[in-house]
XYZ file of C-alpha atoms in Angstrom:
738
model
C 0.000 0.000 0.000
C 1.297 3.419 -0.978
C 2.410 5.566 1.949
C 2.787 9.324 2.188
C 6.439 8.890 1.201
C 5.418 6.876 -1.868
C 2.951 9.578 -2.896
C 5.687 12.182 -2.501
C 7.989 10.187 -4.781
C 5.233 9.734 -7.372
C 4.349 13.438 -7.160
C 7.988 14.412 -7.603
C 8.383 12.151 -10.654
C 5.206 13.423 -12.324
C 5.825 17.085 -11.479
C 9.329 16.869 -12.912
C 7.985 15.049 -15.991
C 5.276 17.665 -16.526
C 7.784 20.477 -15.999
C 10.161 18.879 -18.507
C 7.341 18.673 -21.064
C 6.472 22.342 -20.588
C 10.126 23.433 -20.843
C 10.615 21.334 -23.985
C 7.452 22.846 -25.453
C 8.599 26.367 -24.618
C 11.868 25.758 -26.482
C 10.525 23.789 -29.461
C 7.631 26.151 -30.194
C 10.082 29.008 -30.797
C 11.940 27.117 -33.515
C 10.689 28.139 -37.000
C 10.887 24.559 -38.281
C 8.287 23.490 -35.663
C 5.839 26.290 -36.399
C 3.436 24.055 -38.337
C 3.416 21.528 -35.499
C 2.520 23.918 -32.691
C 0.403 26.440 -34.640
C -1.212 24.430 -37.469
C -4.624 26.009 -36.967
C -3.199 29.424 -37.914
C -2.133 27.988 -41.274
C -5.429 26.174 -41.848
C -7.331 29.412 -41.208
C -5.077 31.311 -43.611
C -3.838 33.651 -40.888
C -0.260 32.489 -41.147
C 1.787 31.594 -44.190
C 5.238 31.297 -42.609
C 6.880 31.493 -39.171
C 7.828 35.095 -39.919
C 4.237 36.048 -40.690
C 2.586 35.473 -37.328
C -0.327 37.826 -36.963
C -2.701 37.475 -34.061
C -5.150 34.633 -34.326
C -8.642 36.047 -34.640
C -10.511 33.076 -36.099
C -13.736 32.012 -34.454
C -13.554 28.984 -32.216
C -16.269 26.416 -32.934
C -18.976 25.918 -30.335
C -18.089 22.289 -29.643
C -14.527 23.445 -28.855
C -15.914 26.245 -26.710
C -17.900 23.593 -24.822
C -14.660 21.984 -23.604
C -13.656 25.362 -22.163
C -17.027 25.586 -20.398
C -16.680 22.031 -19.043
C -13.278 22.755 -17.526
C -14.586 25.842 -15.766
C -17.690 23.940 -14.613
C -15.511 21.272 -12.993
C -13.408 23.870 -11.226
C -16.572 25.628 -10.013
C -17.754 22.372 -8.486
C -14.549 21.068 -6.939
C -12.823 24.178 -5.577
C -15.574 24.910 -2.982
C -15.981 21.183 -2.256
C -12.244 20.845 -1.593
C -12.235 23.871 0.697
C -15.141 22.518 2.761
C -13.728 18.988 2.826
C -10.373 20.116 4.195
C -11.925 22.570 6.631
C -14.444 20.090 8.069
C -13.932 16.482 6.926
C -10.164 16.147 7.331
C -10.104 17.224 11.005
C -13.069 14.944 11.786
C -11.310 11.949 10.217
C -7.797 12.688 11.505
C -8.672 13.073 15.190
C -9.327 9.367 15.715
C -7.187 6.291 16.426
C -9.352 3.575 14.887
C -6.790 2.346 12.343
C -3.974 2.376 14.906
C -5.926 -0.078 17.081
C -6.909 -2.325 14.165
C -5.031 -5.150 12.450
C -5.527 -3.664 8.971
C -2.750 -2.610 6.631
C -2.865 1.200 6.389
C -0.752 4.330 5.850
C -0.784 7.863 7.247
C -2.913 8.999 4.310
C -5.643 6.553 5.334
C -5.955 8.345 8.683
C -7.539 11.206 6.734
C -10.291 8.919 5.436
C -13.611 7.751 6.829
C -11.891 4.455 7.674
C -10.382 6.140 10.741
C -13.823 6.801 12.279
C -14.803 4.221 14.935
C -17.822 1.990 14.382
C -21.091 3.533 15.572
C -19.573 6.992 16.074
C -21.779 10.102 16.037
C -19.174 11.745 13.812
C -20.803 10.065 10.829
C -23.457 12.778 10.976
C -20.779 15.114 9.629
C -20.272 12.911 6.583
C -24.014 12.697 6.006
C -24.488 16.480 6.173
C -21.514 17.106 3.878
C -22.870 14.544 1.392
C -26.042 16.654 1.178
C -24.035 19.876 0.849
C -21.797 18.472 -1.917
C -24.786 17.025 -3.805
C -26.813 20.247 -3.665
C -23.838 22.344 -4.735
C -23.057 20.024 -7.654
C -26.691 20.024 -8.798
C -26.874 23.804 -8.500
C -23.795 24.292 -10.690
C -25.010 21.656 -13.161
C -28.398 23.363 -13.533
C -26.767 26.736 -14.144
C -24.365 25.266 -16.687
C -27.140 23.280 -18.429
C -29.149 26.480 -18.710
C -26.164 28.419 -20.064
C -25.169 25.734 -22.584
C -28.770 25.266 -23.814
C -29.156 29.029 -24.263
C -25.809 29.289 -26.058
C -26.721 26.360 -28.315
C -29.980 27.962 -29.424
C -28.239 31.307 -29.920
C -25.480 29.587 -31.890
C -27.976 27.807 -34.141
C -29.872 31.055 -34.681
C -26.748 33.010 -35.599
C -24.918 30.245 -37.492
C -24.257 30.765 -41.179
C -26.228 28.728 -43.692
C -25.135 25.077 -43.792
C -26.407 22.131 -45.889
C -27.370 20.063 -42.840
C -29.853 22.757 -41.759
C -31.926 21.967 -44.858
C -31.284 18.233 -45.227
C -32.523 14.982 -43.724
C -31.324 11.473 -44.369
C -34.057 8.982 -45.186
C -33.293 5.297 -44.663
C -35.038 1.980 -45.203
C -36.719 3.098 -48.400
C -39.128 0.223 -49.231
C -38.434 -1.683 -52.470
C -40.810 -1.151 -55.373
C -41.036 -3.340 -58.502
C -41.945 -0.422 -60.769
C -39.579 2.341 -59.657
C -35.939 2.662 -58.750
C -34.844 4.079 -55.397
C -34.185 7.572 -56.742
C -37.542 7.693 -58.532
C -39.326 6.424 -55.443
C -37.628 8.956 -53.151
C -38.504 11.911 -55.340
C -42.118 10.866 -55.849
C -42.611 10.225 -52.127
C -41.371 13.631 -51.034
C -43.120 15.489 -53.847
C -46.397 13.962 -52.692
C -45.905 14.285 -48.931
C -43.879 17.520 -48.776
C -45.019 19.338 -51.934
C -44.417 22.882 -50.677
C -40.958 22.373 -49.204
C -39.179 19.498 -50.998
C -36.274 20.697 -53.162
C -33.835 17.978 -54.253
C -32.211 14.712 -53.244
C -28.945 12.790 -53.455
C -29.101 9.003 -53.473
C -26.604 6.982 -51.461
C -24.231 4.814 -53.490
C -22.303 1.802 -52.291
C -18.927 3.280 -53.177
C -16.818 1.533 -50.557
C -14.739 -0.427 -53.080
C -14.158 2.707 -55.114
C -13.146 4.560 -51.954
C -10.617 1.835 -51.110
C -9.164 2.043 -54.623
C -8.784 5.817 -54.300
C -7.025 5.401 -50.943
C -4.722 2.784 -52.455
C -3.886 5.119 -55.331
C -3.014 7.870 -52.867
C -0.608 5.527 -51.041
C 1.052 4.514 -54.293
C 1.317 8.163 -55.305
C 3.110 8.935 -52.039
C 5.652 6.190 -52.795
C 6.094 7.488 -56.328
C 6.645 11.015 -55.004
C 9.199 9.634 -52.558
C 11.233 7.841 -55.234
C 10.999 10.766 -57.658
C 12.279 13.098 -54.973
C 15.060 10.641 -54.168
C 16.039 10.506 -57.846
C 15.931 14.302 -58.222
C 18.464 14.599 -55.405
C 20.800 11.987 -56.891
C 20.355 11.391 -60.631
C 23.419 9.231 -60.938
C 21.358 6.120 -60.113
C 17.665 5.296 -60.560
C 16.002 4.125 -57.309
C 14.851 0.525 -57.149
C 12.572 -1.542 -54.914
C 11.297 -5.080 -54.553
C 7.791 -6.000 -55.676
C 6.915 -8.126 -52.656
C 5.437 -7.325 -49.266
C 6.476 -3.831 -48.094
C 9.318 -3.914 -50.609
C 11.149 -6.561 -48.564
C 10.934 -9.486 -50.962
C 10.282 -10.307 -54.602
C 11.887 -9.184 -57.832
C 13.900 -5.947 -57.777
C 12.624 -3.408 -60.327
C 12.952 0.263 -61.206
C 10.883 1.953 -58.472
C 9.684 4.939 -60.529
C 8.571 2.821 -63.489
C 6.997 0.243 -61.189
C 4.843 2.714 -59.237
C 3.988 4.724 -62.353
C 2.685 1.568 -64.001
C 0.714 0.538 -60.918
C -0.875 3.987 -60.650
C -1.881 3.961 -64.320
C -3.502 0.531 -63.966
C -5.237 1.607 -60.768
C -6.515 4.806 -62.409
C -8.134 2.720 -65.144
C -9.695 0.457 -62.521
C -10.998 3.494 -60.622
C -12.600 4.939 -63.763
C -14.208 1.577 -64.553
C -15.507 1.167 -60.994
C -16.893 4.707 -60.955
C -18.757 4.083 -64.211
C -20.057 0.761 -62.898
C -21.455 2.391 -59.757
C -23.145 5.198 -61.664
C -24.745 2.916 -64.261
C -25.811 0.013 -62.023
C -29.087 0.293 -60.027
C -27.701 -2.321 -57.636
C -25.152 0.220 -56.430
C -27.900 2.488 -55.105
C -28.688 1.879 -51.449
C -32.245 2.250 -50.052
C -31.299 5.604 -48.540
C -30.945 9.198 -49.667
C -30.114 12.706 -48.530
C -33.245 14.803 -49.090
C -33.000 18.607 -49.060
C -35.758 21.156 -48.553
C -36.305 24.762 -49.538
C -36.492 25.910 -45.922
C -35.184 24.952 -42.500
C -38.794 24.735 -41.370
C -39.571 22.063 -43.951
C -36.477 20.052 -43.005
C -37.319 20.308 -39.280
C -40.851 19.029 -39.862
C -39.594 16.080 -41.921
C -36.747 15.165 -39.552
C -38.929 15.248 -36.444
C -42.063 13.459 -37.681
C -43.088 9.952 -38.757
C -43.369 9.694 -42.534
C -45.437 6.551 -42.946
C -48.092 4.572 -41.108
C -45.481 1.790 -41.049
C -42.882 3.094 -38.548
C -40.149 0.792 -39.901
C -39.906 2.398 -43.373
C -39.143 5.905 -44.628
C -37.129 6.631 -41.500
C -35.931 10.228 -41.384
C -33.459 12.013 -39.147
C -31.327 15.109 -39.384
C -28.460 14.629 -41.799
C -25.007 15.194 -40.340
C -23.114 18.086 -41.843
C -21.155 16.949 -44.942
C -17.757 16.886 -43.223
C -19.255 14.829 -40.374
C -20.561 12.027 -42.628
C -18.844 8.664 -42.225
C -19.299 7.517 -45.805
C -18.201 3.897 -45.371
C -21.227 3.073 -43.198
C -23.802 4.541 -45.557
C -23.520 1.374 -47.642
C -24.643 -0.859 -44.758
C -28.210 -2.132 -45.248
C -30.459 -0.765 -42.521
C -31.884 -4.204 -41.724
C -28.414 -5.478 -40.790
C -27.866 -2.804 -38.136
C -29.825 -4.685 -35.456
C -27.638 -7.759 -35.905
C -24.511 -5.622 -35.836
C -25.660 -3.957 -32.598
C -26.163 -7.371 -30.978
C -22.710 -8.581 -32.051
C -21.046 -5.420 -30.733
C -22.971 -5.616 -27.440
C -21.776 -9.177 -26.846
C -18.196 -8.299 -27.838
C -18.175 -5.264 -25.547
C -19.493 -7.356 -22.649
C -16.666 -9.883 -22.970
C -14.059 -7.174 -23.541
C -15.165 -5.356 -20.404
C -15.308 -8.274 -18.014
C -12.323 -10.244 -19.293
C -10.209 -7.144 -18.829
C -10.528 -7.753 -15.090
C -7.568 -10.127 -15.412
C -4.951 -7.489 -16.333
C -6.588 -5.087 -13.856
C -6.015 -7.641 -11.102
C -2.414 -7.951 -12.235
C -1.960 -4.184 -12.063
C -3.395 -4.122 -8.562
C -0.933 -6.803 -7.509
C 1.849 -4.371 -8.408
C 0.564 -2.014 -5.757
C 1.104 -4.695 -3.135
C 4.742 -5.195 -2.192
C 3.917 -8.349 -0.261
C 2.346 -9.901 -3.345
C 5.420 -9.195 -5.473
C 7.757 -10.601 -2.830
C 5.753 -13.816 -2.622
C 5.787 -14.214 -6.404
C 9.501 -13.420 -6.835
C 11.162 -13.848 -3.397
C 14.716 -13.476 -4.785
C 13.947 -9.811 -5.566
C 13.023 -9.000 -1.957
C 16.342 -7.259 -1.075
C 16.014 -4.984 -4.112
C 12.292 -4.300 -3.620
C 12.751 -3.376 0.031
C 15.141 -0.586 -0.942
C 13.455 2.697 -0.011
C 13.597 4.338 -3.432
C 12.581 1.186 -5.330
C 9.726 0.476 -2.929
C 8.408 4.025 -3.209
C 8.664 3.885 -6.996
C 6.790 0.569 -7.218
C 3.956 1.575 -4.909
C 3.693 5.233 -5.859
C 4.299 5.284 -9.614
C 4.337 1.839 -11.233
C 0.640 0.863 -10.757
C -0.593 4.036 -12.417
C 1.729 3.793 -15.424
C 1.006 0.053 -15.818
C -2.744 0.671 -15.930
C -2.217 3.498 -18.419
C -0.257 1.156 -20.710
C -3.001 -1.486 -20.534
C -5.600 1.118 -21.581
C -3.609 2.655 -24.434
C -5.203 0.584 -27.219
C -8.725 0.609 -25.794
C -10.044 3.760 -27.584
C -9.029 2.378 -30.993
C -10.784 -0.942 -30.244
C -13.975 0.821 -29.148
C -13.924 3.039 -32.239
C -13.661 -0.054 -34.462
C -16.684 -1.507 -32.674
C -18.681 1.668 -33.296
C -17.751 1.665 -36.980
C -18.828 -1.954 -37.316
C -22.107 -1.118 -35.611
C -22.971 1.161 -38.513
C -23.217 4.765 -37.282
C -23.247 7.188 -40.202
C -21.498 10.219 -38.708
C -18.147 10.812 -37.063
C -19.860 12.601 -34.182
C -22.097 9.565 -33.549
C -19.054 7.277 -33.651
C -17.265 9.423 -31.081
C -20.363 9.745 -28.939
C -21.039 6.010 -28.616
C -17.313 5.280 -28.218
C -17.169 7.819 -25.381
C -20.115 6.138 -23.662
C -18.498 2.711 -23.900
C -15.138 4.049 -22.770
C -16.779 5.533 -19.688
C -18.640 2.285 -18.908
C -15.424 0.316 -19.369
C -13.478 2.599 -17.049
C -16.251 2.633 -14.481
C -16.350 -1.169 -14.320
C -12.648 -1.938 -14.687
C -10.643 1.057 -13.530
C -12.975 2.164 -10.736
C -14.879 -0.899 -9.502
C -12.200 -3.344 -10.646
C -9.408 -1.477 -8.894
C -11.434 -1.194 -5.688
C -12.535 -4.834 -5.565
C -9.293 -6.495 -6.654
C -7.140 -3.989 -4.797
C -9.034 -4.521 -1.559
C -8.776 -8.289 -1.997
C -4.998 -8.106 -2.474
C -4.351 -5.680 0.367
C -6.530 -7.356 2.989
C -6.078 -10.955 1.823
C -4.665 -12.067 5.165
C -7.632 -10.585 7.045
C -10.109 -12.216 4.668
C -8.571 -15.620 5.315
C -8.473 -15.393 9.121
C -11.830 -13.740 9.859
C -15.417 -14.932 9.789
C -17.610 -14.311 6.778
C -19.749 -11.856 8.772
C -16.757 -9.552 9.272
C -15.701 -9.431 5.593
C -18.185 -6.640 4.632
C -16.820 -4.514 7.466
C -13.272 -5.065 6.265
C -14.281 -4.060 2.724
C -16.074 -1.002 4.090
C -12.897 0.081 5.850
C -10.608 -0.791 2.934
C -12.438 0.903 0.027
C -11.558 4.445 1.158
C -7.952 3.336 1.428
C -7.829 2.724 -2.370
C -7.622 6.489 -2.793
C -3.819 6.200 -2.786
C -3.915 4.112 -5.964
C -6.214 6.574 -7.694
C -3.977 9.455 -6.610
C -1.025 7.836 -8.393
C -3.191 7.180 -11.446
C -4.365 10.800 -11.581
C -0.778 12.036 -11.393
C 0.476 9.702 -14.116
C -2.458 9.968 -16.504
C -3.569 13.473 -15.543
C -0.597 15.604 -14.625
C 2.095 14.099 -16.847
C -0.408 13.003 -19.504
C -1.925 16.449 -20.003
C 1.486 18.103 -19.973
C 2.599 15.614 -22.631
C -0.369 16.633 -24.768
C 1.017 20.132 -25.238
C 4.418 18.798 -26.352
C 2.825 16.827 -29.249
C 5.824 14.518 -29.511
C 4.262 12.036 -31.979
C 3.000 14.702 -34.473
C 6.370 16.465 -34.142
C 8.336 13.368 -35.156
C 5.943 12.396 -37.969
C 5.924 15.926 -39.399
C 9.698 16.136 -39.594
C 9.957 12.654 -41.128
C 7.438 13.638 -43.807
C 9.119 17.004 -44.256
C 12.476 15.335 -44.811
C 11.307 12.479 -47.034
C 8.200 13.589 -48.947
C 7.690 17.344 -48.935
C 8.408 19.004 -52.273
C 5.833 21.796 -52.484
C 3.931 24.044 -50.110
C 0.891 21.816 -50.556
C 2.932 18.793 -49.474
C 4.009 20.715 -46.392
C 0.392 21.494 -45.512
C -0.567 17.832 -45.872
C 2.310 16.857 -43.596
C 0.712 18.864 -40.779
C -1.349 16.894 -38.292
C -3.376 19.333 -36.190
C -5.350 16.546 -34.570
C -8.772 16.965 -32.958
C -10.209 17.447 -29.507
C -10.952 13.706 -29.284
C -14.301 13.615 -27.499
C -14.299 9.799 -27.524
C -11.165 9.643 -25.344
C -10.744 12.952 -23.515
C -14.259 13.386 -22.151
C -14.658 9.877 -20.611
C -11.209 10.142 -19.055
C -12.064 13.477 -17.464
C -15.421 12.068 -16.335
C -13.545 9.298 -14.523
C -11.727 11.964 -12.501
C -15.084 13.625 -11.863
C -16.389 10.292 -10.552
C -13.345 9.837 -8.318
C -13.669 13.375 -6.965
C -17.348 13.000 -6.063
C -16.932 9.497 -4.603
C -13.936 10.368 -2.437
C -14.984 13.926 -1.472
C -16.676 12.603 1.672
C -14.773 9.324 1.969
C -11.098 10.357 1.480
C -10.823 14.124 0.840
C -7.030 14.008 0.362
C -7.672 13.026 -3.264
C -9.418 16.319 -4.114
C -6.351 18.601 -4.465
C -4.888 16.209 -7.042
C -8.168 16.446 -8.999
C -8.082 20.254 -8.912
C -4.476 20.366 -10.127
C -5.472 18.135 -13.042
C -8.497 20.268 -13.995
C -6.359 23.410 -13.789
C -3.705 21.898 -16.035
C -6.335 20.586 -18.446
C -7.942 24.019 -18.680
C -4.643 25.710 -19.565
C -3.398 23.029 -21.971
C -6.612 22.344 -23.867
C -7.407 26.030 -24.159
C -4.030 26.532 -25.847
C -4.546 23.503 -28.103
C -8.063 24.569 -29.122
C -6.866 28.051 -30.082
C -3.623 27.112 -31.822
C -3.652 23.435 -32.775
C -6.825 21.373 -33.046
C -8.717 21.339 -36.322
C -12.432 20.958 -35.711
C -13.713 18.146 -37.927
C -17.377 18.940 -37.402
C -19.666 21.230 -35.438
C -21.923 19.432 -32.952
C -23.324 22.641 -31.389
C -22.870 21.081 -27.925
C -25.044 18.073 -28.766
C -22.862 15.986 -26.402
C -23.779 17.977 -23.292
C -26.737 15.735 -22.229
C -24.317 12.772 -22.185
C -21.868 14.753 -20.053
C -24.637 15.776 -17.662
C -25.887 12.186 -17.424
C -22.461 10.841 -16.525
C -22.059 13.429 -13.764
C -25.440 12.369 -12.367
C -24.276 8.736 -12.443
C -21.145 9.752 -10.526
C -23.289 11.521 -7.910
C -25.577 8.515 -7.418
C -22.623 6.111 -7.210
C -20.948 8.295 -4.579
C -24.172 8.327 -2.533
C -24.692 4.568 -2.766
C -21.061 3.907 -1.863
C -21.306 6.189 1.184
C -24.544 4.446 2.167
C -22.800 1.079 1.996
C -19.815 2.312 3.972
C -21.984 3.732 6.743
C -23.938 0.482 6.931
C -20.690 -1.400 7.603
C -19.868 1.169 10.268
C -23.117 0.440 12.128
C -24.304 4.014 11.615
C -27.907 2.843 11.551
C -29.371 6.213 12.533
C -27.722 8.246 9.777
C -27.814 5.718 6.932
C -31.588 5.880 6.216
C -31.365 9.636 5.727
C -29.041 9.024 2.778
C -31.829 7.196 0.935
C -33.331 10.546 -0.005
C -30.173 11.695 -1.810
C -30.282 9.269 -4.790
C -34.019 9.927 -5.136
C -33.509 13.711 -5.180
C -30.573 13.398 -7.581
C -32.537 11.254 -10.035
C -35.491 13.663 -9.783
C -33.109 16.527 -10.577
C -31.861 14.636 -13.636
C -35.428 14.027 -14.839
C -36.212 17.717 -14.354
C -33.173 18.825 -16.399
C -33.912 16.217 -19.045
C -37.443 17.497 -19.502
C -36.593 21.186 -19.215
C -33.383 21.526 -21.223
C -32.676 18.363 -23.239
C -35.259 19.073 -26.004
C -33.036 21.967 -27.072
C -30.318 19.383 -27.841
C -32.393 16.820 -29.740
C -34.968 18.944 -31.592
C -34.867 22.109 -33.636
C -37.699 24.497 -32.635
C -39.977 25.290 -35.572
C -40.241 28.871 -34.354
C -36.474 29.313 -34.616
C -36.450 27.678 -38.061
C -39.213 29.959 -39.345
C -37.525 33.076 -37.959
C -34.245 32.229 -39.641
C -35.921 31.338 -42.949
C -37.836 34.641 -42.922
C -34.702 36.678 -42.230
C -32.787 34.840 -44.937
C -35.493 35.440 -47.553
C -35.506 39.136 -46.679
C -31.729 39.465 -46.895
C -31.150 37.224 -49.929
C -34.336 37.131 -52.023
C -32.516 35.762 -55.081
C -30.637 32.983 -53.298
C -30.195 29.851 -55.437
C -30.878 27.289 -52.720
C -30.873 24.389 -55.177
C -27.405 25.258 -56.379
C -26.226 25.516 -52.761
C -27.587 22.095 -51.755
C -27.398 20.089 -54.967
C -23.992 18.432 -54.567
C -23.435 19.021 -50.844
C -23.888 15.329 -50.041
C -22.181 13.796 -53.038
C -19.757 11.026 -52.098
C -16.181 12.457 -52.074
C -14.951 9.857 -54.581
C -17.313 11.249 -57.224
C -16.085 14.783 -56.651
C -12.641 13.667 -57.763
C -14.000 12.746 -61.204
C -14.669 15.098 -64.073
C -17.759 17.295 -64.316
C -19.743 14.877 -66.435
C -19.305 12.098 -63.933
C -20.272 14.420 -61.097
C -23.458 15.385 -62.880
C -24.427 11.765 -63.403
C -23.745 10.928 -59.768
C -25.908 13.804 -58.574
C -29.566 13.247 -57.885
C -30.566 16.307 -59.919
C -28.970 18.085 -62.833
C -28.642 21.824 -63.115
C -31.228 21.887 -65.880
C -34.849 20.931 -65.404
C -35.342 17.331 -66.652
C -37.927 16.239 -69.125
C -41.366 15.533 -67.722
C -42.165 11.829 -67.771
C -45.023 9.902 -66.156
C -44.423 7.772 -63.129
C -43.773 4.079 -63.653
C -46.252 3.086 -60.967
C -48.914 0.604 -62.098
C -51.515 2.916 -60.544
C -50.642 5.361 -63.395
C -50.966 8.253 -60.998
C -48.628 11.198 -61.354
C -46.930 13.194 -58.620
C -48.524 16.571 -57.846
C -45.518 18.651 -58.900
C -43.064 18.602 -61.807
C -40.061 16.416 -61.050
C -37.213 14.630 -62.700
C -39.223 11.446 -63.069
C -42.805 12.741 -63.156
C -43.728 16.143 -64.455
C -47.495 16.308 -64.790
C -49.652 17.823 -62.079
C -52.445 15.657 -60.734
C -55.817 16.736 -59.555
C -56.491 16.702 -55.821
C -58.318 13.334 -55.689
C -55.485 11.722 -57.626
C -52.931 13.203 -55.252
C -54.794 11.843 -52.255
C -55.022 8.377 -53.779
C -51.330 8.466 -54.717
C -50.426 9.485 -51.177
C -52.342 6.487 -49.843
C -50.491 4.179 -52.200
C -47.177 5.569 -51.005
C-alpha cells in the first residue's frame, strides 16, 4: 500500500515530468521549423503563411470546442468549494481518531484522513451525512446553471450560425423496395407527394466503398512514387529501385519509378471503370438518400415526424453536416444494423469483463507483499526505499495506463462496425463505452481487486460476517492508488499533450522524405482533434473519483483540482492554436456529459450508504436514501426542461431564420447551394460529367415523364421522373399508395 512517502515520490516524478514537457514545449515552439506543429490552426485558417508572418489569431472557435472550455470551468466551479469545505471540516473529523492504529488492517498515514479512521457507531458520521447533502446540492446547483447556459448558447449559436447544408437536409433510410420504380424515382415521388411545398432535391446513397478503397490505395502509391521521384531528383546518378513483394522486402527488384507509375496507371483505369459501374448500375444504389428542402422549417418538420403509417420504413433524421458524414457506413443495409448492434454488445461485454484479469495484475503491483511472494529473490532490491516508493507510488498508475492505451481504438472499431453514419455519432457512442469500461474496470475493478490483495490475510483469518466490514474500511484506502493514477495519466499526460511529440516526429519525417511543395508541407501537418471519444470519458472518470472520495477520502481532491487546472490551460491553448475541428456538434454531447455526472453523484451516494452500513451508523444511513431519489429527480427535471433543445430544432427558430434569410437574400439559389453538398467524395474527384451523373438532380430541369407506378398516378408537382400535375383526388389516392 502506498504511503505518504510513496505519494511524494510519485508526485515528484510526475511534477518533474510535466515540468520537462512544458520546458521542452517552450523551447521547441520558438523554432521556425516546428511552427506548423505547434500552430497548425493558424495555417489552416489562412492567418499564417510562414513562421515570420505570425499575426494574431482572430478566427472564431467552434462551439463544440468552446464547450470543452465551459466544461473545464464547470468542474473547477464544483470542486474548488468542495475541496475547501472537505479540508476545513472532513479532514479534522477523520484525523482526530485512532481507529486504524488499534486495528489489524494494513494502512498508511494517508488513510488516517479517510472515513476508515472513524470508529464503528460513532456520532461523527453525521458530519459525513451532512456534507454529502451539501456536496450534492452544490453540484446540482452548478449543473443546472451550466445546463441552462449551454442550452441558451446552443440555441443562440444555431440562430446566428451561417447557412449550412445540414440545416436543410434529412437522411431517409429503409426506403421500401418497389417493382416499378428505382430508389431515386421512389424517393422523389414520395417527397413530392408528402412535402409538396418544401421538398427541393435529393442525393441518393451509393455503395462506393470499393471505389473509396481504390482511391485510398492510389493515394498511397502516389506517395511512394513522389518519394522515389524526390530521391532521384536529389541523386540522378542512379535510378532508385525496390522489390515488388510485401512492403518492398521481398520479390523481384525493379525500377521503383517505373513500377509505381505503371501501378498507378492501372489503378486509375480500374478506378474509372468502378466509378462508371457504380453510376450505371441500379444495384449500387442503397435504399437511402439525402433529401433537401427549400427551408429549415420544412427540413425540421420532416426530420422530427413519422413519414409513414409503417414506422419501420421511410425513417428520417437530421443529416449530419457533410464533413461529419462517415461515408463507409452509408452502404450498410439498414436491416443489418440490429444484428450488428447485438454482435457489438456481446463483444463489448466480454471485452469489459475479461479485462478484469490485467486489472487484477496491475493491482498486484501495488502490493509489495504480493510481489515478494511471487519473486522472493527480488526482496532485497524491492525493500530498498527508493525502489519500494517507486513501485507503490508510480508503477501501478503507469502500468494501468499502458493497458488502456489501445482501448479507444478498439472501441472506435466496434462503433464503426455497428454502422453509425457520422463521425460525431461514432465518437459519442465510443465515449459512452469508454466511460462504462473505465467505471467497471478502472474504478470498480481497482477497488474490488485492490481490496482483496491488500486485505487478503484478514479475509482468510476472519469470519464471513466480518468481511463486509473489512471491505467497508478498505475501500476508502484505495484512494492512494487513484492518486497515483491521476498524477500519471492526468498531470504528466496532459502536460505531454502540449508537447505533441508524436506529431512532431511524424511531421519532420514527412518534411524530410516527402515534402516538395507548399501543398505537401500542408498535408504533412497533423493538427489533430479534440478527441471527445477519449478525452471526455477520461475526465469524467476523474469527476467520478472526486465526487466518490470527497466525503470518503478528501485528500484526493487537491490532485483532482491540479489536473483540472492543467487541463484548462493546456486544452485552451490547443483549441486556439492546434486542433482542427472536424465537425460542429453545437454542444449536442452535453446531455451525455450531464448524465455521466449524475451517475457519478448517485454512485458516490450509494457507496457512502454502503460504507456507513458497515460502520453500524444505523441512525444516519436511512437519511441518505433521499439523496439518490432527489438526484434522479433533478436529472429528470433537467432532461425534460433543457434536453429538447439538444435533440430537436424548434420550428419557431427555423421559421424566424428562414424569414430573415429570404428578406436578406431574395434571389438565393438554394438548389445550387444544396445540390452536390452530399455527393460522395470519390465522385467529386471525377470530371464534371461524372459528377453530374452521380448527382440526384442536374442543373437543368429534366424532361417531364409519367411515373412508372402501375396505378398510373402522377406526382402533384413537376419532377425529374414525373412532371405532370395531378388533380387533388389523384394526389390523395397516390399518397395512400405511397
